[in-house]
């Protein structure tokens, strides 16, 4: 079969491109060293678990609390300067106890929310604000000892132009003209898109994604292509070392292989990373099944597939927890082995727990946590192991009382020294009452549900609200 002109040129240029990419990465390594020396932001003195040691600059596990710093409508609310709105709240968020802020996709996008990116290096065409405003926000976060988490959308990419056949599979490097060494890095064509893609007739390998991971709204990227890998790795390092991001949130990871997330983490060395692996849970005629081990096993398999370079959002815990609080079925919060039933019960060091995000909640509301039980949900995830993530709406849009109650829970978590891998001893998981003690030895005690529970004199009152009560060990409270 005759080789196309595009494919032939790609083979000729590949060695030259890879050499340029290697030189650029060496340059970025030097920038990284300078940045680390300047900021002197090192890992806290707390000893890291063996499996956490793979994640460069992992935060002190007792302190990591992420905020999703936007919702589905933030591109409108910000009126072109959402970054400025977030920056104006940095002092307040630091006071509440937030350590990391997950920011929206920063690149130019066909859709204003940022999830249909095209020109990845173009940060001045984002509906959330200009590149200068983003860098100012990240600088303010760093001044408070906080970190910025970039939303990395690399399952798919929208073309800038049509080819001779009218297919949208011509991609450009717009936005990086100021860096000569970057010229052409993001100039892709059909070879960068998975084979047979319905929108662009891609010529790359067929996508290796997870289960139902095909994305129908835009051309799917062929991550098996070495030029694609080098391009994305350089872009990620640029986001870290030039723009100032610290960590990654990988969008729609069921669309491509977990090994590529691991590869990109190793190449770009974020402080940490988290993947959005949103899979369907198991239901029957009675509703959500009690046993969701397959669901969380799929997540564990994905994490292992990244070589444990990335954590994952704990969708298993979200699904079970919201069912438990909505229907007063607190028996769901203990699995058959007496442990928490979500990812945090099996792999807490890599479980990012949450109640809602811009997809499940906000104005989309695809799978919302019950509004009247949000504080019960936070009483669970903010007292338990794992890495908790708080939604913007709950802490910034729902009023001062809600914010103060979340802050009280976070203060107890820190005072008790709860770590990402702490032991959970479940004392009760009945229809209307859940009781657990967290820590080694136990430092927090939490009770959820309408039924009340007493404590002995070794516990001091912490905080409480409708259907939740938290105590702290008296010795820790002193």
XYZ file of N, CA and C in Angstrom, residues 159-367:
627
model
N -9.940 20.135 16.131
C -9.089 20.683 15.089
C -9.312 22.170 14.873
N -8.249 22.851 14.422
C -8.337 24.278 14.090
C -8.830 24.500 12.667
N -8.473 23.569 11.791
C -8.769 23.746 10.371
C -9.216 22.422 9.766
N -9.811 22.536 8.585
C -10.191 21.351 7.820
C -9.103 21.013 6.803
N -8.954 19.720 6.536
C -8.011 19.315 5.496
C -8.687 19.407 4.120
N -7.998 18.896 3.092
C -8.528 19.003 1.730
C -9.858 18.280 1.555
N -10.108 17.280 2.398
C -11.362 16.525 2.318
C -12.450 17.088 3.242
N -12.167 18.211 3.880
C -13.160 18.830 4.753
C -13.223 18.237 6.145
N -12.215 17.457 6.530
C -12.201 16.823 7.846
C -11.452 17.710 8.841
N -11.980 17.819 10.041
C -11.389 18.687 11.065
C -10.249 17.952 11.772
N -9.149 17.788 11.069
C -8.016 17.072 11.655
C -6.685 17.793 11.425
N -6.760 19.121 11.317
C -5.546 19.940 11.232
C -5.446 20.752 12.517
N -4.380 20.499 13.267
C -4.193 21.128 14.577
C -2.944 22.008 14.535
N -3.002 23.166 15.180
C -1.878 24.101 15.117
C -1.315 24.383 16.504
N -0.166 25.031 16.501
C 0.526 25.372 17.747
C 0.251 26.808 18.169
N -0.873 27.362 17.780
C -1.212 28.742 18.117
C -1.069 28.988 19.616
N -0.470 30.114 19.946
C -0.346 30.490 21.352
C 1.055 30.373 21.892
N 1.993 29.857 21.089
C 3.351 29.661 21.614
C 4.397 30.304 20.710
N 3.986 31.340 19.969
C 4.907 31.965 19.026
C 6.136 32.553 19.710
N 6.012 32.877 20.997
C 7.123 33.527 21.694
C 8.266 32.566 22.011
N 8.036 31.266 21.895
C 9.081 30.290 22.203
C 9.491 29.571 20.921
N 10.645 29.937 20.394
C 11.098 29.357 19.134
C 11.207 27.843 19.214
N 11.668 27.348 20.376
C 11.873 25.907 20.507
C 10.569 25.126 20.539
N 9.426 25.839 20.734
C 8.134 25.166 20.772
C 7.459 25.129 19.403
N 7.988 25.838 18.423
C 7.305 25.959 17.144
C 7.014 24.583 16.536
N 5.757 24.370 16.183
C 5.363 23.140 15.519
C 5.077 21.974 16.436
N 5.279 22.128 17.735
C 5.112 21.002 18.654
C 3.689 20.460 18.632
N 2.710 21.347 18.512
C 1.321 20.913 18.517
C 0.703 20.902 17.122
N 1.532 20.944 16.085
C 1.027 20.856 14.712
C 0.767 19.394 14.369
N -0.460 18.967 14.566
C -0.839 17.578 14.326
C -1.752 17.497 13.105
N -1.879 16.273 12.601
C -2.870 15.998 11.566
C -3.541 14.666 11.895
N -4.094 14.011 10.877
C -4.869 12.806 11.127
C -4.108 11.702 11.827
N -2.770 11.688 11.674
C -1.962 10.649 12.306
C -2.023 10.714 13.833
N -2.444 11.843 14.395
C -2.490 12.006 15.847
C -3.827 11.595 16.445
N -4.768 11.209 15.595
C -6.121 10.875 16.032
C -6.362 9.383 15.844
N -7.133 8.796 16.735
C -7.349 7.354 16.697
C -8.001 6.915 15.390
N -7.700 5.702 15.002
C -8.144 5.137 13.734
C -9.665 5.149 13.625
N -10.162 5.678 12.511
C -11.586 5.635 12.239
C -12.420 6.591 13.055
N -11.807 7.586 13.676
C -12.581 8.548 14.460
C -13.639 9.193 13.571
N -14.872 9.269 14.079
C -15.994 9.670 13.241
C -15.921 11.125 12.783
N -15.193 11.961 13.514
C -15.160 13.375 13.167
C -13.996 13.756 12.258
N -12.889 13.040 12.373
C -11.715 13.505 11.634
C -11.056 12.425 10.788
N -11.616 11.224 10.769
C -11.021 10.137 9.987
C -9.551 9.966 10.335
N -9.282 9.811 11.621
C -7.913 9.681 12.091
C -7.225 8.454 11.533
N -5.913 8.499 11.510
C -5.129 7.400 10.955
C -4.217 6.760 11.988
N -4.309 7.187 13.243
C -3.475 6.617 14.288
C -3.993 5.266 14.750
N -3.456 4.791 15.868
C -3.893 3.507 16.414
C -5.303 3.625 16.978
N -5.992 2.495 17.038
C -7.318 2.487 17.642
C -7.183 2.748 19.136
N -8.102 3.523 19.681
C -8.006 3.939 21.076
C -8.011 2.777 22.051
N -7.156 2.825 23.104
C -7.048 1.739 24.075
C -7.832 2.007 25.350
N -8.842 2.875 25.301
C -9.496 3.332 26.523
C -10.209 2.245 27.291
N -10.735 2.616 28.450
C -11.329 1.718 29.426
C -12.822 1.537 29.146
N -13.247 0.313 28.920
C -14.661 -0.008 28.817
C -15.363 0.863 27.781
N -16.248 1.773 28.238
C -17.051 2.579 27.327
C -16.417 3.948 27.133
N -15.118 3.979 26.917
C -14.386 5.229 26.953
C -14.356 6.038 25.673
N -15.201 5.765 24.703
C -15.199 6.564 23.484
C -15.852 7.911 23.755
N -15.237 8.979 23.241
C -15.769 10.329 23.412
C -16.292 10.802 22.070
N -17.596 11.077 21.990
C -18.229 11.333 20.705
C -18.228 12.800 20.290
N -17.813 13.706 21.178
C -17.935 15.132 20.883
C -16.726 15.731 20.177
N -15.608 15.014 20.140
C -14.390 15.564 19.543
C -13.453 14.431 19.147
N -12.494 14.694 18.252
C -11.536 13.661 17.829
C -10.711 13.123 18.992
N -10.595 11.804 19.066
C -9.852 11.152 20.145
C -8.366 11.080 19.807
N -7.530 11.452 20.765
C -6.084 11.504 20.566
C -5.475 10.106 20.641
N -4.542 9.832 19.728
C -3.794 8.571 19.737
C -2.566 8.731 20.631
N -2.678 8.293 21.874
C -1.579 8.450 22.827
C -0.457 7.442 22.600
N -0.668 6.482 21.729
C 0.401 5.550 21.412
C 1.445 6.149 20.480
N 1.126 7.283 19.885
C 2.036 7.943 18.956
C 3.122 8.690 19.733
N 4.390 8.434 19.394
C 5.511 9.015 20.142
C 5.560 10.537 20.022
N 5.206 11.058 18.859
C 5.208 12.511 18.702
C 4.123 13.143 19.572
N 2.970 12.516 19.633
C 1.905 12.996 20.517
C 2.386 12.984 21.964
N 3.010 11.885 22.367
C 3.505 11.784 23.742
C 4.501 12.895 24.060
N 5.440 13.135 23.158
C 6.438 14.177 23.392
C 5.791 15.551 23.451
N 4.830 15.805 22.565
C 4.143 17.094 22.548
C 3.439 17.360 23.869
N 2.694 16.363 24.332
C 1.926 16.542 25.561
C 2.850 16.667 26.762
N 3.922 15.881 26.792
C 4.864 15.967 27.910
C 5.488 17.358 27.997
N 5.853 17.920 26.860
C 6.437 19.266 26.853
C 5.404 20.295 27.300
N 4.175 20.163 26.830
C 3.108 21.085 27.253
C 2.896 21.031 28.762
N 2.880 19.825 29.326
C 2.682 19.686 30.767
C 3.834 20.312 31.550
N 5.047 20.088 31.096
C 6.190 20.688 31.789
C 6.151 22.215 31.676
N 5.697 22.703 30.545
C 5.528 24.152 30.374
C 4.484 24.698 31.344
N 3.381 23.982 31.517
C 2.361 24.407 32.474
C 2.928 24.480 33.889
N 3.803 23.557 34.225
C 4.401 23.554 35.564
C 5.447 24.644 35.721
N 6.382 24.677 34.793
C 7.592 25.454 35.015
C 7.519 26.883 34.506
N 6.661 27.134 33.553
C 6.497 28.488 33.041
C 5.242 29.136 33.621
N 4.133 28.421 33.592
C 2.872 28.990 34.076
C 2.780 28.926 35.597
N 3.232 27.833 36.205
C 3.252 27.754 37.659
C 2.318 26.748 38.286
N 1.677 25.884 37.469
C 0.849 24.823 38.045
C 1.724 23.828 38.804
N 1.109 23.132 39.746
C 1.834 22.172 40.577
C 1.397 20.728 40.366
N 0.133 20.515 40.043
C -0.427 19.164 40.024
C -1.444 19.054 38.895
N -1.865 17.809 38.619
C -2.772 17.551 37.495
C -4.046 16.853 37.946
N -5.134 17.238 37.327
C -6.378 16.474 37.366
C -6.646 16.037 35.926
N -6.588 14.734 35.668
C -6.763 14.216 34.317
C -8.244 13.947 34.054
N -8.775 14.579 33.033
C -10.176 14.464 32.666
C -10.429 13.202 31.843
N -11.596 12.577 32.049
C -12.101 11.503 31.187
C -11.044 10.438 30.897
N -10.460 9.893 31.952
C -9.350 8.951 31.754
C -9.806 7.582 31.266
N -11.108 7.327 31.259
C -11.546 6.045 30.714
C -11.437 6.025 29.191
N -11.082 7.151 28.590
C -10.971 7.221 27.143
C -9.624 6.810 26.588
N -8.609 6.657 27.448
C -7.283 6.261 26.964
C -6.579 5.477 28.057
N -5.513 4.809 27.717
C -4.879 3.870 28.627
C -4.273 4.510 29.861
N -4.414 3.827 30.996
C -3.847 4.320 32.253
C -2.339 4.483 32.164
N -1.695 3.649 31.363
C -0.235 3.726 31.262
C 0.227 5.073 30.723
N -0.626 5.740 29.948
C -0.229 7.046 29.414
C -0.287 8.119 30.493
N -1.249 8.013 31.391
C -1.271 8.931 32.536
C 0.007 8.763 33.346
N 0.396 7.511 33.577
C 1.644 7.261 34.291
C 2.838 7.844 33.563
N 2.862 7.669 32.251
C 3.969 8.201 31.440
C 4.044 9.720 31.552
N 2.896 10.385 31.424
C 2.900 11.848 31.464
C 3.273 12.372 32.850
N 2.889 11.648 33.888
C 3.290 12.058 35.238
C 4.800 11.927 35.419
N 5.353 10.839 34.925
C 6.801 10.649 35.052
C 7.569 11.710 34.268
N 7.030 12.111 33.134
C 7.699 13.109 32.308
C 7.566 14.521 32.880
N 6.417 14.826 33.474
C 6.167 16.200 33.919
C 6.364 16.405 35.411
N 6.411 15.316 36.194
C 6.703 15.345 37.624
C 5.830 16.331 38.410
N 4.518 16.156 38.389
C 3.659 17.005 39.210
C 3.825 16.676 40.686
N 3.398 17.586 41.547
C 3.394 17.294 42.977
C 2.542 16.063 43.258
N 1.413 15.961 42.562
C 0.571 14.775 42.621
C -0.409 14.857 41.457
N -1.207 13.834 41.277
C -2.158 13.806 40.176
C -3.381 13.000 40.590
N -4.504 13.320 39.952
C -5.742 12.579 40.200
C -6.458 12.393 38.873
N -7.053 11.217 38.679
C -7.768 10.920 37.452
C -9.261 10.809 37.679
N -10.022 11.250 36.677
C -11.479 11.137 36.724
C -11.897 9.873 35.978
N -12.049 8.782 36.726
C -12.524 7.520 36.154
C -13.961 7.324 36.628
N -14.904 7.864 35.874
C -16.316 7.819 36.248
C -16.968 6.662 35.504
N -17.195 5.575 36.228
C -17.799 4.369 35.673
C -19.157 4.131 36.312
N -20.012 3.408 35.615
C -21.340 3.099 36.140
C -21.246 2.142 37.320
N -22.053 2.403 38.350
C -22.151 1.485 39.475
C -23.207 0.428 39.162
N -23.304 -0.571 40.026
C -24.214 -1.687 39.769
C -25.535 -1.499 40.514
N -26.634 -1.664 39.779
C -27.981 -1.515 40.329
C -28.792 -2.777 40.036
N -29.834 -2.976 40.834
C -30.825 -4.009 40.541
C -32.205 -3.409 40.788
N -33.236 -4.248 40.868
C -34.598 -3.733 41.007
C -34.828 -3.007 42.327
N -33.946 -3.234 43.307
C -34.059 -2.545 44.594
C -33.219 -1.272 44.657
N -32.537 -0.949 43.574
C -31.694 0.237 43.570
C -30.216 -0.127 43.572
N -29.397 0.705 44.204
C -27.956 0.482 44.239
C -27.640 -0.793 45.012
N -26.852 -1.680 44.413
C -26.462 -2.909 45.093
C -25.547 -2.599 46.273
N -25.635 -3.434 47.297
C -24.783 -3.251 48.476
C -23.310 -3.444 48.127
N -23.011 -4.486 47.385
C -21.622 -4.810 47.063
C -21.192 -4.084 45.786
N -20.249 -3.170 45.925
C -19.712 -2.430 44.782
C -18.218 -2.706 44.601
N -17.816 -3.930 44.954
C -16.394 -4.274 44.878
C -15.855 -4.223 43.448
N -16.666 -4.612 42.471
C -16.188 -4.553 41.088
C -15.908 -3.109 40.690
N -16.760 -2.213 41.115
C -16.597 -0.802 40.771
C -15.288 -0.256 41.326
N -15.025 -0.543 42.593
C -13.782 -0.012 43.161
C -12.562 -0.795 42.680
N -12.750 -2.068 42.333
C -11.627 -2.831 41.787
C -11.196 -2.262 40.432
N -12.166 -1.835 39.626
C -11.827 -1.200 38.356
C -10.985 0.052 38.585
N -11.301 0.793 39.642
C -10.529 2.001 39.950
C -9.134 1.639 40.428
N -9.034 0.624 41.284
C -7.718 0.157 41.737
C -6.879 -0.292 40.541
N -7.499 -1.020 39.620
C -6.770 -1.489 38.437
C -6.244 -0.312 37.618
N -7.066 0.734 37.516
C -6.621 1.912 36.763
C -5.425 2.573 37.457
N -5.499 2.737 38.771
C -4.391 3.339 39.526
C -3.124 2.518 39.339
N -3.249 1.205 39.464
C -2.082 0.340 39.252
C -1.558 0.469 37.823
N -2.479 0.685 36.879
C -2.076 0.856 35.489
C -1.238 2.102 35.251
N -1.378 3.093 36.132
C -0.542 4.300 36.041
C 0.781 4.117 36.766
N 1.044 2.914 37.264
C 2.205 2.638 38.108
C 2.111 3.439 39.403
N 0.870 3.647 39.843
C 0.575 4.401 41.071
C 1.097 5.829 41.021
N 1.256 6.345 39.816
C 1.662 7.738 39.656
C 0.495 8.685 39.905
N -0.732 8.176 39.799
C -1.909 9.018 39.957
C -2.865 8.425 40.973
N -3.541 9.306 41.693
C -4.668 8.913 42.524
C -5.912 8.896 41.635
N -7.079 8.637 42.223
C -8.326 8.657 41.459
C -9.447 9.187 42.336
N -10.395 9.860 41.713
C -11.581 10.276 42.445
C -12.354 9.036 42.885
N -12.809 9.061 44.119
C -13.478 7.898 44.704
C -14.976 7.958 44.410
N -15.334 7.636 43.174
C -16.741 7.622 42.783
C -17.510 6.536 43.530
N -16.834 5.471 43.930
C -17.515 4.409 44.675
C -18.041 4.942 45.999
N -17.192 5.654 46.732
C -17.632 6.228 48.002
C -18.752 7.230 47.784
N -18.645 8.081 46.775
C -19.706 9.055 46.511
C -21.051 8.368 46.309
N -21.067 7.348 45.438
C -22.319 6.680 45.130
C -22.951 6.011 46.331
N -22.132 5.349 47.141
C -22.650 4.656 48.323
C -23.061 5.647 49.400
N -22.239 6.665 49.633
C -22.517 7.635 50.690
C -23.798 8.410 50.419
N -24.015 8.856 49.201
C -25.220 9.635 48.931
C -26.472 8.765 49.006
N -26.341 7.493 48.691
C -27.476 6.581 48.843
C -27.781 6.352 50.317
N -26.735 6.240 51.124
C -26.903 5.995 52.561
C -27.584 7.163 53.255
N -27.154 8.389 52.951
C -27.722 9.545 53.654
C -29.092 9.911 53.107
N -29.342 9.669 51.833
C -30.630 10.016 51.236
C -31.750 9.133 51.781
N -31.463 7.854 51.954
C -32.502 6.888 52.326
C -32.369 6.369 53.747
N -31.514 7.004 54.554
C -31.232 6.551 55.924
C -30.887 5.061 55.912
N -29.853 4.732 55.162
C -29.372 3.353 55.034
C -27.884 3.312 55.385
N -27.583 3.657 56.628
C -26.179 3.787 57.027
C -25.458 2.442 57.110
N -26.198 1.355 57.003
C -25.569 0.039 56.941
C -24.701 -0.110 55.687
N -24.955 0.729 54.710
C -24.164 0.677 53.481
C -22.710 1.088 53.697
N -22.414 1.792 54.803
C -21.089 2.374 55.001
C -20.084 1.404 55.616
N -20.402 0.137 55.633
C -19.459 -0.892 56.074
C -19.530 -2.052 55.099
N -18.381 -2.454 54.552
C -18.393 -3.568 53.611
C -18.389 -4.897 54.358
N -18.343 -5.988 53.624
C -18.450 -7.319 54.230
C -17.251 -7.666 55.098
N -16.163 -6.910 54.979
C -14.974 -7.127 55.808
C -14.833 -6.105 56.922
N -15.879 -5.313 57.125
C -15.864 -4.344 58.210
C -15.123 -3.060 57.898
N -14.826 -2.818 56.622
C -14.089 -1.617 56.223
C -15.000 -0.650 55.463
N -14.546 0.591 55.250
C -15.311 1.499 54.391
C -15.509 0.874 53.017
N -16.679 1.051 52.407
C -17.017 0.310 51.188
C -16.488 0.898 49.890
N -15.869 2.071 49.945
C -15.365 2.690 48.728
C -13.898 2.412 48.483
N -13.316 3.155 47.558
C -11.888 3.046 47.273
C -11.069 3.315 48.524
N -11.533 4.223 49.375
C -10.755 4.554 50.577
C -10.668 3.383 51.548
N -11.533 2.386 51.393
C -11.441 1.195 52.222
C -10.365 0.233 51.760
N -9.952 0.350 50.507
C -8.934 -0.532 49.931
C -7.607 0.175 49.667
N -7.668 1.397 49.210
C -6.456 2.099 48.776
C -6.563 3.580 49.150
N -6.622 3.879 50.433
C -6.882 5.263 50.857
C -5.829 6.260 50.408
N -4.580 5.819 50.248
C -3.524 6.738 49.826
C -3.764 7.297 48.435
N -4.610 6.628 47.665
C -4.870 7.054 46.290
C -6.355 7.337 46.052
N -7.100 7.587 47.123
C -8.533 7.850 47.015
C -8.820 9.325 47.283
N -9.320 10.037 46.269
C -9.738 11.428 46.438
C -11.250 11.425 46.609
N -11.690 11.650 47.836
C -13.110 11.589 48.155
C -13.770 12.935 47.867
N -15.041 12.897 47.498
C -15.757 14.128 47.148
C -17.254 13.874 47.209
N -18.034 14.955 47.233
C -19.489 14.836 47.214
C -20.053 15.191 45.844
N -19.583 16.296 45.276
C -20.078 16.745 43.974
C -18.977 17.450 43.204
N -19.186 17.565 41.897
C -18.297 18.343 41.042
C -19.129 19.052 39.981
N -18.490 19.635 38.994
C -19.182 20.419 37.974
C -20.099 19.571 37.103
N -19.885 18.258 37.062
C -20.735 17.354 36.293
C -21.877 16.793 37.132
N -21.537 16.262 38.298
C -22.551 15.598 39.123
C -23.492 16.600 39.769
N -22.959 17.757 40.158
C -23.760 18.797 40.787
C -23.864 20.003 39.881
N -23.707 21.200 40.456
C -23.786 22.461 39.725
C -25.093 22.503 38.923
N -25.109 23.217 37.806
C -26.337 23.314 37.016
C -26.560 22.094 36.132
N -25.543 21.241 35.993
C -25.736 20.020 35.208
C -26.522 18.980 36.003
N -26.114 18.753 37.239
C -26.847 17.862 38.129
C -27.026 16.455 37.604
N -25.966 15.872 37.021
C -26.092 14.535 36.456
C -26.223 13.447 37.525
N -25.678 13.695 38.727
C -25.680 12.663 39.781
C -25.468 13.358 41.126
